[in-house]
mmCIF file of C-alpha atoms and ligand atoms in Angstrom:
data_model
loop_
_atom_site.group_PDB
_atom_site.id
_atom_site.type_symbol
_atom_site.label_atom_id
_atom_site.label_comp_id
_atom_site.label_asym_id
_atom_site.label_seq_id
_atom_site.Cartn_x
_atom_site.Cartn_y
_atom_site.Cartn_z
ATOM 1 C CA UNK A 1 87.416 114.810 82.721
ATOM 2 C CA UNK A 2 90.456 115.090 84.971
ATOM 3 C CA UNK A 3 90.089 118.132 87.082
ATOM 4 C CA UNK A 4 92.292 119.382 89.877
ATOM 5 C CA UNK A 5 89.937 121.269 92.073
ATOM 6 C CA UNK A 6 91.864 123.319 94.579
ATOM 7 C CA UNK A 7 94.911 124.186 96.511
ATOM 8 C CA UNK A 8 93.846 124.963 100.037
ATOM 9 C CA UNK A 9 90.388 125.336 101.390
ATOM 10 C CA UNK A 10 88.737 128.662 100.818
ATOM 11 C CA UNK A 11 88.558 128.299 97.059
ATOM 12 C CA UNK A 12 86.053 125.474 97.309
ATOM 13 C CA UNK A 13 82.706 125.789 98.933
ATOM 14 C CA UNK A 14 81.786 123.018 101.297
ATOM 15 C CA UNK A 15 85.232 121.548 101.707
ATOM 16 C CA UNK A 16 86.709 121.377 105.166
ATOM 17 C CA UNK A 17 86.725 124.022 107.813
ATOM 18 C CA UNK A 18 87.663 127.449 106.522
ATOM 19 C CA UNK A 19 91.115 128.316 107.775
ATOM 20 C CA UNK A 20 92.185 124.753 108.494
ATOM 21 C CA UNK A 21 94.940 124.486 105.935
ATOM 22 C CA UNK A 22 97.972 122.898 107.443
ATOM 23 C CA UNK A 23 99.278 120.957 110.402
ATOM 24 C CA UNK A 24 102.548 121.626 112.176
ATOM 25 C CA UNK A 25 104.847 118.656 112.699
ATOM 26 C CA UNK A 26 107.343 120.217 115.130
ATOM 27 C CA UNK A 27 107.826 117.856 118.112
ATOM 28 C CA UNK A 28 107.529 120.758 120.595
ATOM 29 C CA UNK A 29 103.846 120.986 119.767
ATOM 30 C CA UNK A 30 103.130 117.381 120.708
ATOM 31 C CA UNK A 31 104.669 116.862 124.120
ATOM 32 C CA UNK A 32 102.389 116.094 127.001
ATOM 33 C CA UNK A 33 100.550 113.031 128.148
ATOM 34 C CA UNK A 34 100.528 109.991 125.928
ATOM 35 C CA UNK A 35 97.131 109.464 124.281
ATOM 36 C CA UNK A 36 95.333 106.221 124.917
ATOM 37 C CA UNK A 37 96.099 103.475 122.427
ATOM 38 C CA UNK A 38 93.941 100.397 122.723
ATOM 39 C CA UNK A 39 95.595 96.989 122.486
ATOM 40 C CA UNK A 40 95.055 95.982 118.836
ATOM 41 C CA UNK A 41 92.659 93.078 118.283
ATOM 42 C CA UNK A 42 93.064 90.837 115.259
ATOM 43 C CA UNK A 43 89.975 90.810 113.041
ATOM 44 C CA UNK A 44 91.412 88.360 110.552
ATOM 45 C CA UNK A 45 94.241 87.826 108.117
ATOM 46 C CA UNK A 46 95.052 87.319 104.450
ATOM 47 C CA UNK A 47 97.915 86.000 102.382
ATOM 48 C CA UNK A 48 99.631 87.114 99.199
ATOM 49 C CA UNK A 49 101.218 84.261 97.291
ATOM 50 C CA UNK A 50 104.296 84.021 95.057
ATOM 51 C CA UNK A 51 102.287 85.571 92.202
ATOM 52 C CA UNK A 52 100.962 88.285 94.522
ATOM 53 C CA UNK A 53 97.488 86.757 94.413
ATOM 54 C CA UNK A 54 95.204 87.492 97.366
ATOM 55 C CA UNK A 55 93.922 84.615 99.527
ATOM 56 C CA UNK A 56 91.375 85.122 102.260
ATOM 57 C CA UNK A 57 93.272 82.933 104.737
ATOM 58 C CA UNK A 58 96.561 82.531 106.594
ATOM 59 C CA UNK A 59 98.296 80.099 104.242
ATOM 60 C CA UNK A 60 101.470 82.200 104.047
ATOM 61 C CA UNK A 61 101.919 82.478 107.809
ATOM 62 C CA UNK A 62 105.413 81.399 108.871
ATOM 63 C CA UNK A 63 106.521 80.002 112.219
ATOM 64 C CA UNK A 64 109.459 81.232 114.261
ATOM 65 C CA UNK A 65 112.318 78.715 114.016
ATOM 66 C CA UNK A 66 115.525 80.296 115.322
ATOM 67 C CA UNK A 67 118.746 78.269 115.336
ATOM 68 C CA UNK A 68 118.900 75.792 118.206
ATOM 69 C CA UNK A 69 122.044 76.878 119.975
ATOM 70 C CA UNK A 70 124.403 79.230 118.207
ATOM 71 C CA UNK A 71 126.335 77.489 115.459
ATOM 72 C CA UNK A 72 128.316 80.472 114.263
ATOM 73 C CA UNK A 73 127.564 83.281 111.823
ATOM 74 C CA UNK A 74 124.512 83.062 109.563
ATOM 75 C CA UNK A 75 125.458 83.683 105.925
ATOM 76 C CA UNK A 76 122.740 85.900 104.428
ATOM 77 C CA UNK A 77 124.536 86.149 101.095
ATOM 78 C CA UNK A 78 123.653 82.563 100.154
ATOM 79 C CA UNK A 79 121.990 82.571 96.748
ATOM 80 C CA UNK A 80 122.556 86.271 96.080
ATOM 81 C CA UNK A 81 124.521 85.645 92.863
ATOM 82 C CA UNK A 82 122.402 82.685 91.757
ATOM 83 C CA UNK A 83 120.065 83.505 88.843
ATOM 84 C CA UNK A 84 116.413 83.168 89.862
ATOM 85 C CA UNK A 85 117.123 83.110 93.577
ATOM 86 C CA UNK A 86 115.720 86.621 94.153
ATOM 87 C CA UNK A 87 112.236 87.289 92.807
ATOM 88 C CA UNK A 88 111.175 90.856 93.497
ATOM 89 C CA UNK A 89 107.687 92.233 93.641
ATOM 90 C CA UNK A 90 106.824 94.466 90.673
ATOM 91 C CA UNK A 91 107.292 97.931 92.143
ATOM 92 C CA UNK A 92 105.473 99.563 89.207
ATOM 93 C CA UNK A 93 102.213 97.944 90.159
ATOM 94 C CA UNK A 94 100.329 100.317 92.424
ATOM 95 C CA UNK A 95 98.314 98.077 94.725
ATOM 96 C CA UNK A 96 97.149 100.876 96.968
ATOM 97 C CA UNK A 97 94.503 99.481 99.340
ATOM 98 C CA UNK A 98 93.319 96.769 96.938
ATOM 99 C CA UNK A 99 94.195 93.803 99.163
ATOM 100 C CA UNK A 100 92.762 95.453 102.252
ATOM 101 C CA UNK A 101 89.434 96.251 100.611
ATOM 102 C CA UNK A 102 89.389 92.708 99.200
ATOM 103 C CA UNK A 103 89.539 91.493 102.761
ATOM 104 C CA UNK A 104 87.010 94.083 103.991
ATOM 105 C CA UNK A 105 84.526 93.246 101.266
ATOM 106 C CA UNK A 106 84.502 89.647 102.437
ATOM 107 C CA UNK A 107 84.195 90.556 106.116
ATOM 108 C CA UNK A 108 82.014 93.636 106.175
ATOM 109 C CA UNK A 109 79.698 92.204 108.772
ATOM 110 C CA UNK A 110 82.561 91.766 111.248
ATOM 111 C CA UNK A 111 82.580 95.455 112.051
ATOM 112 C CA UNK A 112 78.886 95.412 112.839
ATOM 113 C CA UNK A 113 78.409 96.483 109.224
ATOM 114 C CA UNK A 114 79.464 99.977 110.140
ATOM 115 C CA UNK A 115 83.061 100.857 109.377
ATOM 116 C CA UNK A 116 83.194 104.381 110.746
ATOM 117 C CA UNK A 117 86.938 104.081 110.787
ATOM 118 C CA UNK A 118 90.209 104.975 109.255
ATOM 119 C CA UNK A 119 91.321 102.174 106.964
ATOM 120 C CA UNK A 120 94.940 102.006 105.865
ATOM 121 C CA UNK A 121 98.199 100.038 105.814
ATOM 122 C CA UNK A 122 100.118 99.844 109.062
ATOM 123 C CA UNK A 123 103.232 101.053 107.197
ATOM 124 C CA UNK A 124 101.506 104.347 106.404
ATOM 125 C CA UNK A 125 100.802 104.936 110.080
ATOM 126 C CA UNK A 126 104.419 104.089 110.915
ATOM 127 C CA UNK A 127 105.425 107.001 108.698
ATOM 128 C CA UNK A 128 102.945 109.289 110.431
ATOM 129 C CA UNK A 129 104.350 108.331 113.843
ATOM 130 C CA UNK A 130 107.878 109.049 112.646
ATOM 131 C CA UNK A 131 107.029 112.428 111.102
ATOM 132 C CA UNK A 132 107.915 114.758 114.028
ATOM 133 C CA UNK A 133 111.449 113.325 113.968
ATOM 134 C CA UNK A 134 111.967 112.581 110.299
ATOM 135 C CA UNK A 135 114.506 114.843 108.570
ATOM 136 C CA UNK A 136 115.073 113.151 105.244
ATOM 137 C CA UNK A 137 112.029 111.640 103.572
ATOM 138 C CA UNK A 138 108.695 113.333 103.019
ATOM 139 C CA UNK A 139 105.468 111.540 102.210
ATOM 140 C CA UNK A 140 102.147 111.847 100.436
ATOM 141 C CA UNK A 141 98.974 110.240 101.693
ATOM 142 C CA UNK A 142 95.776 110.183 99.678
ATOM 143 C CA UNK A 143 92.564 110.103 101.696
ATOM 144 C CA UNK A 144 89.019 109.531 100.614
ATOM 145 C CA UNK A 145 85.744 109.369 102.548
ATOM 146 C CA UNK A 146 83.324 106.680 101.451
ATOM 147 C CA UNK A 147 80.207 105.657 103.369
ATOM 148 C CA UNK A 148 81.519 107.117 106.591
ATOM 149 C CA UNK A 149 84.933 105.455 106.446
ATOM 150 C CA UNK A 150 88.129 107.330 105.657
ATOM 151 C CA UNK A 151 90.613 105.366 103.552
ATOM 152 C CA UNK A 152 94.259 106.425 103.444
ATOM 153 C CA UNK A 153 96.680 105.227 100.798
ATOM 154 C CA UNK A 154 100.258 106.306 100.263
ATOM 155 C CA UNK A 155 101.337 107.919 97.015
ATOM 156 C CA UNK A 156 105.011 107.574 96.163
ATOM 157 C CA UNK A 157 106.777 110.939 96.127
ATOM 158 C CA UNK A 158 108.951 111.958 93.184
ATOM 159 C CA UNK A 159 112.000 111.768 95.450
ATOM 160 C CA UNK A 160 111.095 108.253 96.600
ATOM 161 C CA UNK A 161 110.549 107.139 93.008
ATOM 162 C CA UNK A 162 113.932 108.525 91.963
ATOM 163 C CA UNK A 163 115.594 106.853 94.927
ATOM 164 C CA UNK A 164 113.925 103.545 94.108
ATOM 165 C CA UNK A 165 115.008 103.709 90.479
ATOM 166 C CA UNK A 166 118.584 104.687 91.382
ATOM 167 C CA UNK A 167 118.978 102.017 94.045
ATOM 168 C CA UNK A 168 122.465 100.564 93.817
ATOM 169 C CA UNK A 169 123.284 96.902 93.482
ATOM 170 C CA UNK A 170 124.732 97.077 96.982
ATOM 171 C CA UNK A 171 121.437 98.384 98.397
ATOM 172 C CA UNK A 172 119.539 95.613 96.608
ATOM 173 C CA UNK A 173 121.924 93.090 98.077
ATOM 174 C CA UNK A 174 121.270 94.398 101.575
ATOM 175 C CA UNK A 175 117.505 94.113 101.001
ATOM 176 C CA UNK A 176 118.073 90.541 99.878
ATOM 177 C CA UNK A 177 119.955 89.854 103.112
ATOM 178 C CA UNK A 178 116.936 91.056 105.077
ATOM 179 C CA UNK A 179 114.618 88.621 103.292
ATOM 180 C CA UNK A 180 117.175 85.795 103.556
ATOM 181 C CA UNK A 181 117.267 86.366 107.297
ATOM 182 C CA UNK A 182 113.492 85.795 107.403
ATOM 183 C CA UNK A 183 114.062 82.433 105.670
ATOM 184 C CA UNK A 184 116.742 81.444 108.179
ATOM 185 C CA UNK A 185 114.495 82.241 111.111
ATOM 186 C CA UNK A 186 111.184 80.724 110.019
ATOM 187 C CA UNK A 187 109.577 77.446 108.981
ATOM 188 C CA UNK A 188 106.313 76.659 107.207
ATOM 189 C CA UNK A 189 104.865 74.828 110.218
ATOM 190 C CA UNK A 190 105.333 74.887 114.010
ATOM 191 C CA UNK A 191 108.450 72.937 114.964
ATOM 192 C CA UNK A 192 109.585 72.811 111.323
ATOM 193 C CA UNK A 193 113.040 73.524 109.942
ATOM 194 C CA UNK A 194 113.974 76.566 107.872
ATOM 195 C CA UNK A 195 114.661 75.952 104.185
ATOM 196 C CA UNK A 196 117.153 78.494 102.914
ATOM 197 C CA UNK A 197 117.565 76.820 99.534
ATOM 198 C CA UNK A 198 114.284 78.308 98.281
ATOM 199 C CA UNK A 199 114.405 81.512 96.259
ATOM 200 C CA UNK A 200 113.529 84.720 98.067
ATOM 201 C CA UNK A 201 110.215 85.964 96.663
ATOM 202 C CA UNK A 202 109.062 89.335 97.954
ATOM 203 C CA UNK A 203 105.576 88.847 96.517
ATOM 204 C CA UNK A 204 104.795 86.481 99.349
ATOM 205 C CA UNK A 205 103.385 87.780 102.584
ATOM 206 C CA UNK A 206 101.058 87.101 105.458
ATOM 207 C CA UNK A 207 99.073 90.095 106.675
ATOM 208 C CA UNK A 208 97.063 90.561 109.819
ATOM 209 C CA UNK A 209 94.072 92.908 109.942
ATOM 210 C CA UNK A 210 93.613 94.613 113.284
ATOM 211 C CA UNK A 211 91.176 96.970 114.875
ATOM 212 C CA UNK A 212 92.253 99.478 117.476
ATOM 213 C CA UNK A 213 91.682 102.977 118.756
ATOM 214 C CA UNK A 214 93.935 105.997 119.191
ATOM 215 C CA UNK A 215 92.228 108.472 121.536
ATOM 216 C CA UNK A 216 88.929 109.199 119.726
ATOM 217 C CA UNK A 217 89.841 107.554 116.427
ATOM 218 C CA UNK A 218 88.879 104.024 115.436
ATOM 219 C CA UNK A 219 91.370 102.340 113.156
ATOM 220 C CA UNK A 220 91.297 99.236 110.995
ATOM 221 C CA UNK A 221 94.569 98.444 109.297
ATOM 222 C CA UNK A 222 96.581 95.605 107.835
ATOM 223 C CA UNK A 223 100.257 94.893 108.187
ATOM 224 C CA UNK A 224 102.672 92.233 107.068
ATOM 225 C CA UNK A 225 103.748 89.865 109.848
ATOM 226 C CA UNK A 226 106.976 87.868 109.617
ATOM 227 C CA UNK A 227 106.098 84.893 111.801
ATOM 228 C CA UNK A 228 104.317 83.468 114.771
ATOM 229 C CA UNK A 229 105.825 81.951 117.913
ATOM 230 C CA UNK A 230 103.841 80.048 120.512
ATOM 231 C CA UNK A 231 100.188 79.729 121.264
ATOM 232 C CA UNK A 232 99.172 83.102 122.652
ATOM 233 C CA UNK A 233 96.359 84.662 120.651
ATOM 234 C CA UNK A 234 97.533 86.912 117.833
ATOM 235 C CA UNK A 235 98.859 89.556 117.554
ATOM 236 C CA UNK A 236 100.617 88.755 120.883
ATOM 237 C CA UNK A 237 102.287 85.694 119.360
ATOM 238 C CA UNK A 238 103.679 87.492 116.329
ATOM 239 C CA UNK A 239 107.374 88.231 115.930
ATOM 240 C CA UNK A 240 108.958 90.935 113.789
ATOM 241 C CA UNK A 241 112.316 90.116 112.204
ATOM 242 C CA UNK A 242 114.933 92.713 111.320
ATOM 243 C CA UNK A 243 118.508 92.855 110.202
ATOM 244 C CA UNK A 244 120.832 95.658 111.142
ATOM 245 C CA UNK A 245 124.448 96.545 110.575
ATOM 246 C CA UNK A 246 126.447 95.952 113.764
ATOM 247 C CA UNK A 247 127.568 99.571 113.869
ATOM 248 C CA UNK A 248 124.673 101.972 113.534
ATOM 249 C CA UNK A 249 125.460 105.101 111.500
ATOM 250 C CA UNK A 250 124.270 108.610 112.465
ATOM 251 C CA UNK A 251 121.697 108.450 109.668
ATOM 252 C CA UNK A 252 120.121 105.473 111.428
ATOM 253 C CA UNK A 253 119.681 107.197 114.778
ATOM 254 C CA UNK A 254 115.947 106.813 114.709
ATOM 255 C CA UNK A 255 115.962 103.224 113.548
ATOM 256 C CA UNK A 256 114.857 101.909 116.916
ATOM 257 C CA UNK A 257 111.992 104.404 116.985
ATOM 258 C CA UNK A 258 110.818 103.207 113.581
ATOM 259 C CA UNK A 259 110.987 99.598 114.723
ATOM 260 C CA UNK A 260 109.027 100.493 117.821
ATOM 261 C CA UNK A 261 106.356 102.394 115.857
ATOM 262 C CA UNK A 262 105.896 99.608 113.327
ATOM 263 C CA UNK A 263 105.471 96.813 115.880
ATOM 264 C CA UNK A 264 103.683 98.841 118.544
ATOM 265 C CA UNK A 265 100.949 99.940 116.137
ATOM 266 C CA UNK A 266 99.935 96.401 115.306
ATOM 267 C CA UNK A 267 100.519 94.874 118.739
ATOM 268 C CA UNK A 268 103.594 92.784 117.920
ATOM 269 C CA UNK A 269 105.425 92.381 121.243
ATOM 270 C CA UNK A 270 108.823 91.066 120.102
ATOM 271 C CA UNK A 271 111.402 92.130 117.541
ATOM 272 C CA UNK A 272 114.263 89.741 116.794
ATOM 273 C CA UNK A 273 117.235 91.481 115.219
ATOM 274 C CA UNK A 274 120.086 89.816 113.372
ATOM 275 C CA UNK A 275 123.150 92.053 113.645
ATOM 276 C CA UNK A 276 125.251 91.565 110.531
ATOM 277 C CA UNK A 277 128.633 92.653 109.273
ATOM 278 C CA UNK A 278 129.375 94.187 105.875
ATOM 279 C CA UNK A 279 129.764 90.776 104.254
ATOM 280 C CA UNK A 280 126.204 89.779 105.212
ATOM 281 C CA UNK A 281 127.064 87.486 108.107
ATOM 282 C CA UNK A 282 124.838 87.692 111.167
ATOM 283 C CA UNK A 283 127.147 87.661 114.158
ATOM 284 C CA UNK A 284 124.525 87.709 116.885
ATOM 285 C CA UNK A 285 120.802 87.836 117.535
ATOM 286 C CA UNK A 286 119.058 90.165 119.920
ATOM 287 C CA UNK A 287 115.441 90.283 121.024
ATOM 288 C CA UNK A 288 113.755 93.586 121.843
ATOM 289 C CA UNK A 289 110.502 93.863 123.689
ATOM 290 C CA UNK A 290 108.540 96.440 121.747
ATOM 291 C CA UNK A 291 107.003 98.084 124.801
ATOM 292 C CA UNK A 292 110.410 98.591 126.421
ATOM 293 C CA UNK A 293 111.975 100.366 123.455
ATOM 294 C CA UNK A 294 110.762 103.897 124.307
ATOM 295 C CA UNK A 295 112.490 103.706 127.704
ATOM 296 C CA UNK A 296 115.748 102.676 126.015
ATOM 297 C CA UNK A 297 116.099 106.020 124.300
ATOM 298 C CA UNK A 298 118.443 107.375 126.960
ATOM 299 C CA UNK A 299 119.470 110.519 125.054
ATOM 300 C CA UNK A 300 115.871 111.706 124.952
ATOM 301 C CA UNK A 301 116.178 111.941 121.199
ATOM 302 C CA UNK A 302 112.592 110.910 120.738
ATOM 303 C CA UNK A 303 109.493 110.459 122.766
ATOM 304 C CA UNK A 304 106.782 107.948 121.956
ATOM 305 C CA UNK A 305 104.116 110.323 123.313
ATOM 306 C CA UNK A 306 105.106 112.937 120.716
ATOM 307 C CA UNK A 307 104.690 110.395 117.916
ATOM 308 C CA UNK A 308 101.283 109.275 119.165
ATOM 309 C CA UNK A 309 100.075 112.811 119.900
ATOM 310 C CA UNK A 310 101.085 113.845 116.402
ATOM 311 C CA UNK A 311 99.265 110.851 114.918
ATOM 312 C CA UNK A 312 96.166 111.753 116.915
ATOM 313 C CA UNK A 313 96.379 115.352 115.665
ATOM 314 C CA UNK A 314 96.868 114.198 112.088
ATOM 315 C CA UNK A 315 93.797 111.952 112.231
ATOM 316 C CA UNK A 316 91.773 114.819 113.732
ATOM 317 C CA UNK A 317 93.042 117.071 110.910
ATOM 318 C CA UNK A 318 91.873 114.434 108.418
ATOM 319 C CA UNK A 319 88.441 114.291 110.013
ATOM 320 C CA UNK A 320 88.143 118.077 109.700
ATOM 321 C CA UNK A 321 89.332 118.211 106.118
ATOM 322 C CA UNK A 322 88.102 114.989 104.507
ATOM 323 C CA UNK A 323 84.374 115.650 104.613
ATOM 324 C CA UNK A 324 82.936 114.995 101.153
ATOM 325 C CA UNK A 325 81.670 111.421 101.170
ATOM 326 C CA UNK A 326 82.548 110.555 97.590
ATOM 327 C CA UNK A 327 85.151 108.032 96.386
ATOM 328 C CA UNK A 328 85.908 110.264 93.378
ATOM 329 C CA UNK A 329 87.065 113.042 95.692
ATOM 330 C CA UNK A 330 90.600 112.522 96.973
ATOM 331 C CA UNK A 331 92.421 114.722 99.447
ATOM 332 C CA UNK A 332 96.154 114.464 98.922
ATOM 333 C CA UNK A 333 98.132 115.265 102.069
ATOM 334 C CA UNK A 334 101.792 116.129 101.536
ATOM 335 C CA UNK A 335 104.645 116.637 103.885
ATOM 336 C CA UNK A 336 108.312 117.524 103.474
ATOM 337 C CA UNK A 337 110.757 117.688 106.397
ATOM 338 C CA UNK A 338 110.828 121.128 107.960
ATOM 339 C CA UNK A 339 107.397 122.072 106.655
ATOM 340 C CA UNK A 340 103.786 121.644 107.723
ATOM 341 C CA UNK A 341 101.418 118.995 106.381
ATOM 342 C CA UNK A 342 99.333 120.555 103.586
ATOM 343 C CA UNK A 343 96.757 119.161 101.207
ATOM 344 C CA UNK A 344 95.067 119.499 97.845
ATOM 345 C CA UNK A 345 91.693 118.232 96.763
ATOM 346 C CA UNK A 346 91.267 116.266 93.530
ATOM 347 C CA UNK A 347 87.997 115.328 91.890
ATOM 348 C CA UNK A 348 87.634 112.680 89.179
ATOM 349 C CA UNK A 349 91.391 112.508 88.819
ATOM 350 C CA UNK A 350 93.989 109.762 88.584
ATOM 351 C CA UNK A 351 94.324 110.101 92.376
ATOM 352 C CA UNK A 352 91.083 108.157 92.845
ATOM 353 C CA UNK A 353 92.127 104.887 94.464
ATOM 354 C CA UNK A 354 89.183 102.832 95.727
ATOM 355 C CA UNK A 355 88.542 100.126 93.115
ATOM 356 C CA UNK A 356 85.303 100.400 91.125
ATOM 357 C CA UNK A 357 84.303 96.852 92.057
ATOM 358 C CA UNK A 358 84.476 97.807 95.728
ATOM 359 C CA UNK A 359 82.347 100.921 95.282
ATOM 360 C CA UNK A 360 79.826 98.888 93.263
ATOM 361 C CA UNK A 361 79.318 96.545 96.207
ATOM 362 C CA UNK A 362 77.779 99.337 98.239
ATOM 363 C CA UNK A 363 75.244 100.210 95.551
ATOM 364 C CA UNK A 364 71.885 99.103 96.860
HETATM 365 O O1 0WD B 401 104.174 99.781 97.346
HETATM 366 C C1 0WD B 401 104.332 100.382 98.381
HETATM 367 N N1 0WD B 401 104.927 101.559 98.387
HETATM 368 C C2 0WD B 401 103.848 99.824 99.656
HETATM 369 C C3 0WD B 401 103.502 98.521 99.707
HETATM 370 C C4 0WD B 401 103.769 100.694 100.815
HETATM 371 C C5 0WD B 401 103.287 100.020 101.976
HETATM 372 C C6 0WD B 401 102.959 98.710 101.971
HETATM 373 N N2 0WD B 401 103.055 97.972 100.850
HETATM 374 C C7 0WD B 401 102.686 96.584 100.876
HETATM 375 C C8 0WD B 401 103.843 95.667 101.023
HETATM 376 O O2 0WD B 401 104.276 95.179 99.815
HETATM 377 C C9 0WD B 401 103.268 94.535 101.853
HETATM 378 O O3 0WD B 401 102.498 93.650 101.103
HETATM 379 O O4 0WD B 401 101.978 96.412 102.060
HETATM 380 C C10 0WD B 401 102.388 95.234 102.740
HETATM 381 C C11 0WD B 401 103.086 95.515 104.035
HETATM 382 O O5 0WD B 401 102.377 96.453 104.640
HETATM 383 P P1 0WD B 401 102.835 97.095 106.023
HETATM 384 O O6 0WD B 401 103.049 96.028 107.004
HETATM 385 O O7 0WD B 401 101.869 98.146 106.256
HETATM 386 O O8 0WD B 401 104.242 97.750 105.602
HETATM 387 P P2 0WD B 401 105.546 97.991 106.454
HETATM 388 O O9 0WD B 401 105.314 97.975 107.902
HETATM 389 O O10 0WD B 401 106.177 99.203 105.863
HETATM 390 O O11 0WD B 401 106.455 96.787 106.040
HETATM 391 C C12 0WD B 401 106.341 95.505 106.592
HETATM 392 C C13 0WD B 401 107.081 94.514 105.722
HETATM 393 C C14 0WD B 401 108.513 94.877 105.467
HETATM 394 O O12 0WD B 401 109.313 94.368 106.493
HETATM 395 P P3 0WD B 401 110.484 95.271 107.155
HETATM 396 O O13 0WD B 401 111.114 94.373 108.166
HETATM 397 O O14 0WD B 401 111.377 95.673 106.044
HETATM 398 O O15 0WD B 401 109.786 96.457 107.789
HETATM 399 O O16 0WD B 401 106.457 94.426 104.449
HETATM 400 C C15 0WD B 401 107.458 94.262 103.454
HETATM 401 C C16 0WD B 401 108.783 94.183 104.150
HETATM 402 O O17 0WD B 401 109.088 92.835 104.371
HETATM 403 N N3 0WD B 401 107.387 95.392 102.527
HETATM 404 C C17 0WD B 401 107.808 95.365 101.279
HETATM 405 N N4 0WD B 401 108.333 94.389 100.565
HETATM 406 C C18 0WD B 401 108.648 94.677 99.286
HETATM 407 N N5 0WD B 401 108.440 95.875 98.708
HETATM 408 C C19 0WD B 401 107.554 96.652 100.754
HETATM 409 C C20 0WD B 401 107.897 96.888 99.412
HETATM 410 N N6 0WD B 401 107.709 98.076 98.826
HETATM 411 N N7 0WD B 401 106.998 97.410 101.713
HETATM 412 C C21 0WD B 401 106.910 96.624 102.787
HETATM 413 CA CA1 CA B 402 110.640 92.324 108.936
#
């Protein structure tokens, strides 16, 4: 029986701390010293192939292979109008944390058998870090406590779904350019040459799984990594690739912050950006050192400490609220710009997201 249990806290006995209902996201509340963030350590990796099948290994890892010397603009539009040259992941398929728990189930012993952590996708945490400054897109995060570990999985908002379904051909083309750039800049082995004649297939990905700590919170999360350069131990050898329009519009003011948050969280030290024009030609490349990005924000538009303090507060809020250790109980946290983070509790509903096979594994 699908049953929505509550809105808020007081209506349900035993859920959360009475009175803890919402969390402010205003940046003014999160200034102050930067909380400690431990250098992320890689626990392992997995790959998703062209069919989106999970593999418990790094077979889809790519290697950084930038052009040797600059031979003029890079044409990202190659193949765009060729049938079959752009294979897109099925956006209808809700994967939630399935790949991550597939990895965890095979490597449970690596955490000392005790995952008293937050488990999530890196991309979800990027959104949390951006929240104090975000003015356009809200989010929903479902959280569930199971055997002492809190799992967090994003739920697409109605607005995001509408935007996805209304995406113009032009926007799709620009996404294609981003993936084509990855092809131009990477090879399938160290020292190899890029092959830009292959179709772009967004099912494919290499993901690293890292363990880290933000103040008092232990985190285990996975994120997609574009490529590796050099021999330093991962994640220090990973490189993030981005494309950007040469002229940044006012709506993209916080782009650099989002790039910082995404790479900082997972310990990726370098971001290589291809600056392109409106015809999809990359006119120059620029490398950013992730750790130096916060100091580049000369207008004081954003502050990395605010993002991390907010994330710390959000995880503390989750620990206070998400207290029933039951995978059939899901706490859905929602946020819209200008408002506080609020939540609802669902029991035995379609919000349940940990796969049955995963839960079964703990039955003993
Ligand atoms: O279905 C969804 N709404 C989500 C899917 C939300 C979050 C993640 N994912 C999946 C992605 O398909 C991918 O397998 O998780 C994996 C990536 O996780 P992440 O590293 O935590 O996500 P994020 O940091 O947001 O994105 C990293 C890269 C992106 O690179 P750019 O340079 O654009 O940040 O993962 C790719 C993309 O290359 N990616 C996606 N590709 C296709 N469709 C998507 C997507 N919805 N989301 C991320
Ligand atoms: Ca990228």
